[in-house]
Amino acid sequence: MSENNGAQEAAEQIRTGDVSGTVVVGDNNTVNNLTINTGSGSTFNLHTGPLPDPVKRQSISQLPRPAAEPLTGRARDVRALQGAIEAHQLVQVWGASGVGKSALLRHLACTMPRGPEGAAYIEAGGRTADDIAQAIFDISFDAPNYKPSLEVLKEHLKTLRLRIYLDDAGLDEKDLRRLFDMAGQSTFVFTSQQRSAVDGVHAIRLEGLSAPAAAELVAALLPRELRPDEARIVPALCDAVDGNPLRLRRIALSAATGKGLPGIADLPELLPALLNKLRPQERDLLHLLGSLSGAELAARHLNDLLGRPDIDTIAGGLVRHGLLLASETGYSCPPDVAESVLNSRKTEFPADGLCRALTTWVEARDTTPDDVAAHFQALDVAVLRAERSGHAQLGAALARAASPKLALSRQFDAWGSLLGVGWAAARSAGDKEGEEFFLNEARTRRRAIGRAAQTTALALEAGVLWHELTALHTQSAAHQVANAASAGTSTVHQVANAAATSTPPVHPFTPTPGAVHTPAFTHPAAATSAPSASAHAARPVFDLSQASAQPHAAAHMTGAHSAAPIPQKIDLSAAHSSAPHSTHAVSATTPAASTGHTALTATGTATVKGGVSALALACAIGAVAVLGVGAAVYANDRPDSSPVVASSSVSTPDLSDDTDTEPDLSEDTAPTVDPVCATVIPDLSSELQQFSTDTATASDAIDSYNTDMYAYNSGQTSTVPDDSTVLSDVGTVISDLESVESTLQGAVAQAQDSSVASDLGDMLTATQQLESLYQSYMNDPENSEVDPSSQALAMNSASDSLLTDCDA
């Protein structure tokens, strides 16, 4: 093993059995030790040793296992892709579920020449761009237990010249581009269900098998020769299923267990008929995996849960006949099979047994952090299901047991997702100590990834974390909803209830009326939650709506559900008060369900297999911190202008540490205030209120448009919706932003205090960027994907600083 300076010392601290260890996090500016322990949780301390020195491996190689079967009917596709990979740096293979993208990618990874420095195959389903980037780093560099900052990570990845294969990369366009840019000298070959719109990507659609190839596949799967009468109907069957290899495998199974190949009329009921012919142990396996919303389990888990030592043999037969999917780390159930088996059983696999078995596995000495990271989606599902089924304490215990090892895996976005569902389960169980554990872990994680609170006020930081955990919980639920969406409405409703019935936290701050919110909107493909063959092709649905509105097309499409209501901001109208007061007064009496709040909607990029890769966020201006997992956090809301801190305190854990200090709330001396404050704050208050009103009008227009588009896509109406009102309302919002920009430009020129001038300048930059984003949508609404959350964050941070510097 090569020398790694400070990282080597950290590596020696890891003892997998008692789950303790240290991850070195950061860069030259700030290097810290994330110390992890099962009992006390994580702590974050200054790293006093030398900076870890990652050493690039001499031979970089992580490839999939060779396929058990030859690739049938894909010789032409292989040649086309080999040529494309040699000629292009970014190559995508896209197509319908079950068409064979993963099998083709594995074949290419095993047979293609490697890049100049090697090759890496990564199963990307459900993973974020940051977690994938960390995985590439871990494969390529010898640097035990080191998680560099994103800036340093990019510096290392850009030196690589690899051929990187990403299977099921369900990232949105922004995250795909960011990932590609981080490893700019490497070649990427990736699969997904939707065609990528990223510039420079050479996208190749994988079609179904031809009739001769379909006959070859069916014949290879049968234990006998195809009869002449069967050979004649194979082309028709192939055409009926669009040459989909997964469905052709089921057709072959039907012939193997029956009198012959099914007829065309038999295809709609083929799957239930096949399931009825399976052996009890096969049906039990499908029932277990079908209860996991697309997440996978390894053979070890399945053996423990079903009490059978021959699971690999049973699962292998089901994979061969298109009833299960196999990956490098386990097995999962296709959505249509899951729906059919759950409808047949009328129940899911017991969540309590699932949690107990996974907790035992997580706690085992031979279960490594990487093992836990490979199954983070199954852990999320198990905790969510436990909370939903009345076993919340078991779910919280599982999440708490898995948290240390998931943190040690350095897959911090997967870790965050587990913290969210674990916190919600502990809350449902009334486990206050458990809530505090997850709250502390969330805070430590935020600091580790450089997302410290925007203020030193500890009570405010607690509020940020409560909202973050709510968002993380909702994001995990959204993953499961989105994956279940393609399995049918019954499964969608079952999983949706897990998110909808979760008790939201009471926000520890008094909300401010008259807040301004900035929505984010995207252009996912127009579709219903379960697209039909007769659906019209039309302009894509987009979402500018508030979560308080009724469900619309975008919500149906993404399977998104509202999280806890979130207090809004900015309230500049109270800034004229001359009474000194705390900028972070605390109240324990504000209910989360207060009226006038904007709730988080569509909080998750559905990246699990079979999911939809659309993301829409309704962003309120109020210190918005966008997490790597695709969720949004709302905090930093303005308090009542009373100078007295609320007498009743919030029941939150002690979040203090050596680096934080309590703000002095007793200071009565008002500092000298820049004269521009007296004019700019009232003007901004009026203009931002108008912006808020017009954005709400635009949201209503979007709701109406999305409802009409949903009806059109589902075939309920035949008239293409008119979006002229939507575009007009967005134009009004742009005009409002122009007014705000003009006010800020004048204020910047008049400001005398350098801090106030800096605050105004930051607000001006964010306003101009927001205006540019809205304008880009107006210029090209068909192809726009707009997410103003980072601008909202900058705007709120600057406005909060302005209010402080103006003594408002």
Short mmCIF file of C-alpha atoms in Angstrom, two decimals, residues 149-603:
data_model
loop_
_atom_site.label_atom_id
_atom_site.label_comp_id
_atom_site.label_asym_id
_atom_site.label_seq_id
_atom_site.Cartn_x
_atom_site.Cartn_y
_atom_site.Cartn_z
CA SER A 149 -13.93 18.84 -0.88
CA LEU A 150 -15.72 19.13 -4.20
CA GLU A 151 -13.09 21.56 -5.46
CA VAL A 152 -10.22 19.21 -4.62
CA LEU A 153 -12.20 16.22 -5.87
CA LYS A 154 -12.54 17.90 -9.25
CA GLU A 155 -8.82 18.65 -9.32
CA HIS A 156 -8.08 14.94 -8.92
CA LEU A 157 -10.79 13.65 -11.28
CA LYS A 158 -9.79 15.97 -14.10
CA THR A 159 -6.38 14.25 -14.24
CA LEU A 160 -7.99 10.88 -15.01
CA ARG A 161 -8.19 9.40 -18.49
CA LEU A 162 -10.58 6.55 -17.90
CA ARG A 163 -13.41 4.90 -19.73
CA ILE A 164 -16.27 5.18 -17.24
CA TYR A 165 -19.45 3.12 -17.64
CA LEU A 166 -22.49 4.34 -15.66
CA ASP A 167 -25.51 2.05 -15.58
CA ASP A 168 -28.93 3.60 -14.95
CA ALA A 169 -27.67 7.16 -14.57
CA GLY A 170 -30.94 8.90 -13.67
CA LEU A 171 -29.36 12.32 -13.10
CA ASP A 172 -30.89 15.50 -14.46
CA GLU A 173 -29.10 17.47 -17.16
CA LYS A 174 -27.43 19.87 -14.75
CA ASP A 175 -25.93 17.11 -12.61
CA LEU A 176 -24.88 15.06 -15.62
CA ARG A 177 -23.01 18.03 -17.07
CA ARG A 178 -21.40 18.75 -13.71
CA LEU A 179 -20.24 15.14 -13.39
CA PHE A 180 -18.85 15.09 -16.92
CA ASP A 181 -17.01 18.35 -16.34
CA MET A 182 -15.42 17.05 -13.16
CA ALA A 183 -13.71 14.22 -15.04
CA GLY A 184 -13.24 16.13 -18.25
CA GLN A 185 -10.52 13.92 -19.77
CA SER A 186 -12.39 10.65 -19.28
CA THR A 187 -14.85 8.99 -21.64
CA PHE A 188 -18.34 8.34 -20.27
CA VAL A 189 -20.72 5.67 -21.53
CA PHE A 190 -24.02 5.72 -19.65
CA THR A 191 -27.52 4.28 -19.82
CA SER A 192 -30.88 5.79 -18.91
CA GLN A 193 -34.49 5.56 -20.02
CA GLN A 194 -34.78 9.09 -21.40
CA ARG A 195 -32.59 10.68 -24.04
CA SER A 196 -30.10 13.16 -22.63
CA ALA A 197 -30.18 16.79 -23.76
CA VAL A 198 -26.66 17.53 -22.51
CA ASP A 199 -24.54 19.18 -25.18
CA GLY A 200 -21.91 16.91 -26.65
CA VAL A 201 -23.63 13.62 -25.75
CA HIS A 202 -23.88 11.14 -28.61
CA ALA A 203 -27.19 9.42 -27.80
CA ILE A 204 -28.06 6.04 -29.31
CA ARG A 205 -31.50 4.57 -28.80
CA LEU A 206 -31.55 0.84 -28.15
CA GLU A 207 -34.47 -0.74 -29.93
CA GLY A 208 -35.98 -4.17 -29.33
CA LEU A 209 -34.67 -7.34 -30.94
CA SER A 210 -35.41 -8.20 -34.54
CA ALA A 211 -37.68 -11.18 -35.28
CA PRO A 212 -34.76 -13.54 -36.08
CA ALA A 213 -32.94 -12.48 -32.91
CA ALA A 214 -36.14 -12.93 -30.90
CA ALA A 215 -36.52 -16.46 -32.25
CA GLU A 216 -32.88 -17.17 -31.35
CA LEU A 217 -33.41 -15.90 -27.78
CA VAL A 218 -36.63 -17.85 -27.24
CA ALA A 219 -35.05 -21.03 -28.67
CA ALA A 220 -32.02 -20.64 -26.39
CA LEU A 221 -34.26 -20.40 -23.32
CA LEU A 222 -36.41 -23.43 -24.16
CA PRO A 223 -35.33 -26.90 -23.04
CA ARG A 224 -36.42 -28.18 -26.46
CA GLU A 225 -36.42 -27.17 -30.10
CA LEU A 226 -38.96 -24.67 -31.40
CA ARG A 227 -41.76 -26.47 -33.24
CA PRO A 228 -42.49 -25.29 -36.80
CA ASP A 229 -45.85 -23.82 -35.77
CA GLU A 230 -44.13 -21.93 -32.93
CA ALA A 231 -41.38 -20.58 -35.18
CA ARG A 232 -44.07 -19.08 -37.42
CA ILE A 233 -45.68 -17.05 -34.64
CA VAL A 234 -42.48 -15.77 -33.02
CA PRO A 235 -42.27 -12.74 -35.37
CA ALA A 236 -45.82 -11.71 -34.44
CA LEU A 237 -45.07 -12.12 -30.73
CA CYS A 238 -41.86 -10.16 -31.16
CA ASP A 239 -43.76 -7.34 -32.83
CA ALA A 240 -46.42 -7.37 -30.10
CA VAL A 241 -43.83 -6.79 -27.36
CA ASP A 242 -41.65 -4.46 -29.47
CA GLY A 243 -38.82 -6.97 -29.36
CA ASN A 244 -38.35 -6.34 -25.62
CA PRO A 245 -35.96 -9.07 -24.38
CA LEU A 246 -37.41 -9.09 -20.86
CA ARG A 247 -40.89 -9.83 -22.17
CA LEU A 248 -39.56 -12.34 -24.71
CA ARG A 249 -37.96 -14.24 -21.85
CA ARG A 250 -41.37 -14.48 -20.19
CA ILE A 251 -42.86 -15.76 -23.42
CA ALA A 252 -40.21 -18.48 -23.48
CA LEU A 253 -41.02 -19.39 -19.85
CA SER A 254 -44.69 -19.69 -20.78
CA ALA A 255 -43.80 -22.14 -23.51
CA ALA A 256 -41.49 -24.10 -21.22
CA THR A 257 -44.19 -24.51 -18.55
CA GLY A 258 -47.15 -24.95 -20.87
CA LYS A 259 -48.16 -26.58 -24.12
CA GLY A 260 -46.50 -24.05 -26.38
CA LEU A 261 -45.95 -20.39 -27.10
CA PRO A 262 -48.83 -18.10 -26.06
CA GLY A 263 -50.99 -16.39 -28.63
CA ILE A 264 -51.14 -12.63 -29.12
CA ALA A 265 -54.45 -12.51 -27.23
CA ASP A 266 -52.82 -14.21 -24.24
CA LEU A 267 -50.12 -11.57 -23.73
CA PRO A 268 -52.11 -9.16 -21.47
CA GLU A 269 -52.66 -11.94 -18.90
CA LEU A 270 -49.33 -13.68 -19.47
CA LEU A 271 -47.59 -12.35 -16.38
CA PRO A 272 -50.28 -13.35 -13.80
CA ALA A 273 -50.50 -16.76 -15.46
CA LEU A 274 -46.75 -17.23 -15.19
CA LEU A 275 -46.73 -16.27 -11.53
CA ASN A 276 -49.44 -18.82 -10.79
CA LYS A 277 -47.25 -21.57 -12.27
CA LEU A 278 -44.22 -20.76 -10.13
CA ARG A 279 -43.13 -22.85 -7.17
CA PRO A 280 -43.97 -21.48 -3.68
CA GLN A 281 -40.33 -20.58 -2.96
CA GLU A 282 -40.16 -18.61 -6.20
CA ARG A 283 -43.34 -16.71 -5.39
CA ASP A 284 -42.04 -15.98 -1.89
CA LEU A 285 -38.86 -14.50 -3.34
CA LEU A 286 -40.83 -12.31 -5.76
CA HIS A 287 -43.12 -11.20 -2.95
CA LEU A 288 -40.17 -10.10 -0.83
CA LEU A 289 -38.38 -8.18 -3.58
CA GLY A 290 -41.65 -6.84 -4.96
CA SER A 291 -42.25 -5.17 -1.59
CA LEU A 292 -39.10 -3.03 -1.92
CA SER A 293 -40.18 -0.50 -4.59
CA GLY A 294 -37.36 -1.46 -6.95
CA ALA A 295 -34.57 -1.60 -4.36
CA GLU A 296 -32.31 -4.62 -4.44
CA LEU A 297 -31.07 -7.12 -1.88
CA ALA A 298 -28.08 -9.44 -1.98
CA ALA A 299 -28.43 -13.21 -1.81
CA ARG A 300 -27.22 -13.10 1.80
CA HIS A 301 -30.19 -10.95 2.82
CA LEU A 302 -32.63 -13.11 0.89
CA ASN A 303 -31.25 -16.27 2.51
CA ASP A 304 -31.71 -14.74 5.98
CA LEU A 305 -35.19 -13.41 5.29
CA LEU A 306 -36.58 -16.51 3.59
CA GLY A 307 -34.58 -19.15 5.43
CA ARG A 308 -33.32 -20.84 2.28
CA PRO A 309 -29.69 -21.56 1.37
CA ASP A 310 -30.43 -21.95 -2.34
CA ILE A 311 -31.61 -18.41 -3.10
CA ASP A 312 -28.96 -17.78 -5.76
CA THR A 313 -30.20 -20.78 -7.74
CA ILE A 314 -33.85 -19.77 -7.40
CA ALA A 315 -33.14 -16.13 -8.25
CA GLY A 316 -30.96 -17.09 -11.21
CA GLY A 317 -33.84 -19.02 -12.77
CA LEU A 318 -36.19 -16.07 -12.32
CA VAL A 319 -33.64 -13.72 -13.87
CA ARG A 320 -33.24 -16.04 -16.84
CA HIS A 321 -36.97 -15.86 -17.49
CA GLY A 322 -37.40 -12.11 -17.06
CA LEU A 323 -39.08 -12.08 -13.65
CA LEU A 324 -36.15 -10.65 -11.68
CA LEU A 325 -33.26 -8.31 -12.46
CA ALA A 326 -29.68 -9.01 -11.40
CA SER A 327 -26.93 -6.49 -10.68
CA GLU A 328 -23.40 -6.69 -9.37
CA THR A 329 -24.63 -6.56 -5.79
CA GLY A 330 -28.02 -8.26 -5.72
CA TYR A 331 -31.47 -8.79 -7.18
CA SER A 332 -34.47 -6.52 -7.70
CA CYS A 333 -38.00 -6.93 -8.97
CA PRO A 334 -39.29 -5.29 -12.18
CA PRO A 335 -42.19 -2.90 -11.47
CA ASP A 336 -44.81 -4.85 -13.41
CA VAL A 337 -43.88 -8.09 -11.66
CA ALA A 338 -43.99 -6.32 -8.28
CA GLU A 339 -47.46 -4.97 -8.98
CA SER A 340 -48.78 -8.34 -10.08
CA VAL A 341 -47.39 -10.28 -7.13
CA LEU A 342 -48.53 -7.67 -4.58
CA ASN A 343 -52.01 -7.62 -6.09
CA SER A 344 -52.06 -11.40 -5.81
CA ARG A 345 -50.87 -11.52 -2.19
CA LYS A 346 -52.88 -8.47 -1.10
CA THR A 347 -50.10 -7.62 1.34
CA GLU A 348 -46.44 -6.67 1.47
CA PHE A 349 -43.59 -8.58 3.06
CA PRO A 350 -43.65 -7.81 6.83
CA ALA A 351 -41.67 -4.66 7.56
CA ASP A 352 -40.73 -5.75 11.07
CA GLY A 353 -38.99 -8.89 9.85
CA LEU A 354 -37.26 -6.92 7.13
CA CYS A 355 -35.93 -4.36 9.61
CA ARG A 356 -34.74 -6.95 12.10
CA ALA A 357 -32.86 -8.95 9.47
CA LEU A 358 -31.23 -5.87 7.95
CA THR A 359 -30.26 -4.53 11.37
CA THR A 360 -28.53 -7.82 12.20
CA TRP A 361 -26.72 -7.70 8.86
CA VAL A 362 -25.66 -4.07 9.28
CA GLU A 363 -24.26 -4.75 12.74
CA ALA A 364 -22.30 -7.84 11.68
CA ARG A 365 -18.52 -7.48 11.89
CA ASP A 366 -18.01 -8.65 8.30
CA THR A 367 -20.47 -6.11 6.84
CA THR A 368 -18.32 -3.31 5.45
CA PRO A 369 -19.25 0.34 4.84
CA ASP A 370 -19.18 -0.32 1.10
CA ASP A 371 -21.65 -3.21 1.57
CA VAL A 372 -24.05 -0.89 3.38
CA ALA A 373 -23.65 1.84 0.74
CA ALA A 374 -24.48 -0.64 -2.03
CA HIS A 375 -27.89 -1.27 -0.43
CA PHE A 376 -28.81 2.21 0.81
CA GLN A 377 -32.04 2.22 -1.16
CA ALA A 378 -33.22 -1.01 0.46
CA LEU A 379 -32.43 0.48 3.87
CA ASP A 380 -34.46 3.59 3.04
CA VAL A 381 -37.41 1.49 1.90
CA ALA A 382 -37.28 -0.70 5.00
CA VAL A 383 -37.29 2.30 7.34
CA LEU A 384 -40.10 4.01 5.40
CA ARG A 385 -42.20 0.85 5.44
CA ALA A 386 -41.58 0.31 9.14
CA GLU A 387 -42.76 3.83 9.90
CA ARG A 388 -45.86 3.31 7.78
CA SER A 389 -46.80 -0.07 9.24
CA GLY A 390 -46.60 0.78 12.94
CA HIS A 391 -43.03 -0.42 13.52
CA ALA A 392 -41.38 3.00 13.51
CA GLN A 393 -39.05 2.12 16.40
CA LEU A 394 -37.61 -0.80 14.41
CA GLY A 395 -37.10 1.51 11.44
CA ALA A 396 -35.32 4.08 13.57
CA ALA A 397 -33.11 1.35 15.08
CA LEU A 398 -32.14 0.14 11.60
CA ALA A 399 -31.29 3.64 10.42
CA ARG A 400 -29.27 4.31 13.56
CA ALA A 401 -27.34 1.05 13.16
CA ALA A 402 -26.60 1.74 9.48
CA SER A 403 -25.71 5.43 9.83
CA PRO A 404 -22.08 5.00 11.03
CA LYS A 405 -21.09 2.58 8.28
CA LEU A 406 -22.88 4.61 5.63
CA ALA A 407 -20.95 7.67 6.79
CA LEU A 408 -17.68 5.71 6.63
CA SER A 409 -18.50 4.76 3.02
CA ARG A 410 -18.13 8.47 2.14
CA GLN A 411 -21.37 8.29 0.14
CA PHE A 412 -22.65 11.34 1.99
CA ASP A 413 -25.81 11.90 -0.03
CA ALA A 414 -26.93 8.32 0.59
CA TRP A 415 -26.09 8.91 4.25
CA GLY A 416 -28.22 12.05 4.28
CA SER A 417 -31.16 10.20 2.77
CA LEU A 418 -30.99 7.56 5.52
CA LEU A 419 -30.78 10.24 8.22
CA GLY A 420 -33.98 11.78 6.89
CA VAL A 421 -36.04 8.58 7.04
CA GLY A 422 -34.45 7.56 10.34
CA TRP A 423 -35.30 10.88 11.96
CA ALA A 424 -38.91 10.66 10.74
CA ALA A 425 -39.22 7.12 12.10
CA ALA A 426 -37.80 8.14 15.48
CA ARG A 427 -40.23 11.05 15.56
CA SER A 428 -43.18 8.78 14.77
CA ALA A 429 -42.07 6.40 17.51
CA GLY A 430 -41.79 9.20 20.07
CA ASP A 431 -38.09 8.41 20.44
CA LYS A 432 -36.68 11.78 21.56
CA GLU A 433 -33.18 10.43 22.04
CA GLY A 434 -33.30 8.96 18.56
CA GLU A 435 -34.49 12.28 17.10
CA GLU A 436 -31.56 14.04 18.73
CA PHE A 437 -29.14 11.45 17.34
CA PHE A 438 -30.30 11.97 13.76
CA LEU A 439 -30.42 15.74 14.23
CA ASN A 440 -26.82 15.76 15.41
CA GLU A 441 -25.75 13.49 12.55
CA ALA A 442 -27.45 15.80 10.05
CA ARG A 443 -25.63 18.78 11.49
CA THR A 444 -22.29 16.97 11.35
CA ARG A 445 -22.96 15.94 7.76
CA ARG A 446 -23.79 19.51 6.75
CA ARG A 447 -20.53 20.76 8.17
CA ALA A 448 -18.60 17.93 6.54
CA ILE A 449 -19.87 18.82 3.09
CA GLY A 450 -19.32 22.54 3.62
CA ARG A 451 -22.95 23.54 4.13
CA ALA A 452 -22.73 25.11 7.56
CA ALA A 453 -25.66 27.24 8.65
CA GLN A 454 -25.78 30.77 7.28
CA THR A 455 -25.63 32.15 10.83
CA THR A 456 -23.97 31.36 14.14
CA ALA A 457 -27.32 31.39 15.93
CA LEU A 458 -27.66 27.84 17.24
CA ALA A 459 -31.44 27.95 17.45
CA LEU A 460 -31.61 28.94 13.79
CA GLU A 461 -29.21 26.17 12.88
CA ALA A 462 -31.51 23.74 14.66
CA GLY A 463 -34.36 24.99 12.48
CA VAL A 464 -32.30 24.48 9.34
CA LEU A 465 -31.58 20.92 10.37
CA TRP A 466 -35.19 20.11 11.21
CA HIS A 467 -36.22 21.28 7.76
CA GLU A 468 -33.33 19.45 6.17
CA LEU A 469 -34.30 16.17 7.78
CA THR A 470 -37.92 16.68 6.72
CA ALA A 471 -36.75 17.27 3.15
CA LEU A 472 -34.43 14.26 3.21
CA HIS A 473 -37.25 12.06 4.47
CA THR A 474 -39.55 13.32 1.74
CA GLN A 475 -36.85 12.87 -0.88
CA SER A 476 -36.41 9.23 0.11
CA ALA A 477 -40.16 8.70 -0.08
CA ALA A 478 -40.23 10.41 -3.47
CA HIS A 479 -37.63 7.95 -4.74
CA GLN A 480 -39.87 5.07 -3.81
CA VAL A 481 -43.02 6.75 -5.20
CA ALA A 482 -41.32 7.50 -8.50
CA ASN A 483 -40.04 3.97 -8.84
CA ALA A 484 -43.42 2.52 -7.97
CA ALA A 485 -45.16 4.84 -10.45
CA SER A 486 -44.44 2.57 -13.37
CA ALA A 487 -45.81 -0.37 -11.40
CA GLY A 488 -49.38 0.94 -11.20
CA THR A 489 -51.56 3.12 -9.01
CA SER A 490 -52.06 0.71 -6.15
CA THR A 491 -48.36 0.53 -5.40
CA VAL A 492 -48.00 4.28 -5.89
CA HIS A 493 -50.72 4.97 -3.36
CA GLN A 494 -49.23 2.53 -0.86
CA VAL A 495 -45.81 4.16 -1.00
CA ALA A 496 -47.25 7.67 -1.20
CA ASN A 497 -48.97 7.19 2.11
CA ALA A 498 -45.57 6.70 3.73
CA ALA A 499 -44.66 10.27 2.82
CA ALA A 500 -48.08 11.84 3.24
CA THR A 501 -48.76 10.48 6.73
CA SER A 502 -45.35 11.31 8.22
CA THR A 503 -45.79 13.79 11.04
CA PRO A 504 -44.10 17.07 10.10
CA PRO A 505 -41.95 18.84 12.67
CA VAL A 506 -42.99 21.99 14.46
CA HIS A 507 -40.79 24.74 13.10
CA PRO A 508 -39.05 26.59 15.94
CA PHE A 509 -39.49 30.10 14.53
CA THR A 510 -42.34 32.52 14.13
CA PRO A 511 -43.26 32.79 10.43
CA THR A 512 -43.39 36.14 8.73
CA PRO A 513 -46.38 37.12 6.60
CA GLY A 514 -46.06 38.64 3.20
CA ALA A 515 -43.17 36.46 2.13
CA VAL A 516 -41.76 36.21 -1.33
CA HIS A 517 -41.17 32.89 -3.02
CA THR A 518 -39.24 31.93 -6.13
CA PRO A 519 -40.32 28.74 -7.87
CA ALA A 520 -38.10 26.47 -9.85
CA PHE A 521 -39.43 24.89 -12.98
CA THR A 522 -38.32 22.19 -15.38
CA HIS A 523 -39.46 20.71 -18.65
CA PRO A 524 -39.79 16.97 -18.11
CA ALA A 525 -41.36 14.93 -20.89
CA ALA A 526 -45.12 15.09 -21.04
CA ALA A 527 -46.48 11.90 -19.60
CA THR A 528 -48.87 10.53 -17.01
CA SER A 529 -47.82 8.46 -14.05
CA ALA A 530 -48.63 5.37 -16.05
CA PRO A 531 -48.31 6.34 -19.72
CA SER A 532 -50.61 4.64 -22.14
CA ALA A 533 -49.98 3.78 -25.73
CA SER A 534 -52.65 6.23 -26.80
CA ALA A 535 -51.17 9.21 -25.00
CA HIS A 536 -50.80 12.24 -27.20
CA ALA A 537 -47.42 13.72 -27.98
CA ALA A 538 -47.49 17.28 -26.81
CA ARG A 539 -45.54 20.07 -25.29
CA PRO A 540 -43.94 19.02 -21.99
CA VAL A 541 -45.55 19.76 -18.65
CA PHE A 542 -43.69 22.11 -16.37
CA ASP A 543 -44.19 23.01 -12.73
CA LEU A 544 -44.18 26.51 -11.30
CA SER A 545 -46.88 25.69 -8.80
CA GLN A 546 -47.15 26.17 -5.07
CA ALA A 547 -47.48 23.03 -3.01
CA SER A 548 -50.72 24.27 -1.53
CA ALA A 549 -52.44 23.92 -4.87
CA GLN A 550 -54.35 20.83 -5.90
CA PRO A 551 -52.46 17.99 -7.60
CA HIS A 552 -51.61 18.68 -11.22
CA ALA A 553 -49.92 16.99 -14.10
CA ALA A 554 -46.37 17.50 -12.95
CA ALA A 555 -47.13 16.04 -9.55
CA HIS A 556 -48.75 13.01 -11.13
CA MET A 557 -45.81 12.58 -13.44
CA THR A 558 -43.04 12.75 -10.88
CA GLY A 559 -44.85 10.98 -8.10
CA ALA A 560 -43.99 13.89 -5.84
CA HIS A 561 -45.70 14.71 -2.58
CA SER A 562 -45.57 17.69 -0.32
CA ALA A 563 -43.30 17.78 2.67
CA ALA A 564 -43.88 19.70 5.86
CA PRO A 565 -45.07 23.29 5.36
CA ILE A 566 -42.18 25.70 5.28
CA PRO A 567 -42.14 29.26 6.66
CA GLN A 568 -41.60 31.91 4.05
CA LYS A 569 -39.46 35.01 3.82
CA ILE A 570 -38.40 37.90 2.88
CA ASP A 571 -40.12 40.35 5.21
CA LEU A 572 -38.53 43.73 4.65
CA SER A 573 -41.69 45.57 5.65
CA ALA A 574 -40.89 45.38 9.37
CA ALA A 575 -37.37 46.64 8.87
CA HIS A 576 -38.24 50.23 9.75
CA SER A 577 -38.78 49.40 13.40
CA SER A 578 -36.37 51.32 15.54
CA ALA A 579 -36.64 49.01 18.54
CA PRO A 580 -33.59 46.83 18.92
CA HIS A 581 -34.42 43.17 18.78
CA SER A 582 -33.01 39.74 18.24
CA THR A 583 -32.73 38.76 14.63
CA HIS A 584 -33.27 35.15 15.64
CA ALA A 585 -36.04 35.15 18.23
CA VAL A 586 -37.35 31.71 19.01
CA SER A 587 -40.88 30.50 19.50
CA ALA A 588 -42.08 27.04 20.33
CA THR A 589 -45.71 27.76 19.63
CA THR A 590 -45.74 28.10 15.87
CA PRO A 591 -47.51 25.14 14.29
CA ALA A 592 -46.06 23.73 11.10
CA ALA A 593 -49.47 23.86 9.51
CA SER A 594 -49.90 27.62 9.80
CA THR A 595 -51.60 29.21 6.84
CA GLY A 596 -49.69 31.18 4.31
CA HIS A 597 -46.74 28.83 4.12
CA THR A 598 -45.20 27.45 0.98
CA ALA A 599 -44.57 23.72 1.12
CA LEU A 600 -41.81 21.79 -0.55
CA THR A 601 -42.99 19.86 -3.58
CA ALA A 602 -41.45 17.32 -5.91
CA THR A 603 -38.45 16.90 -3.64
#
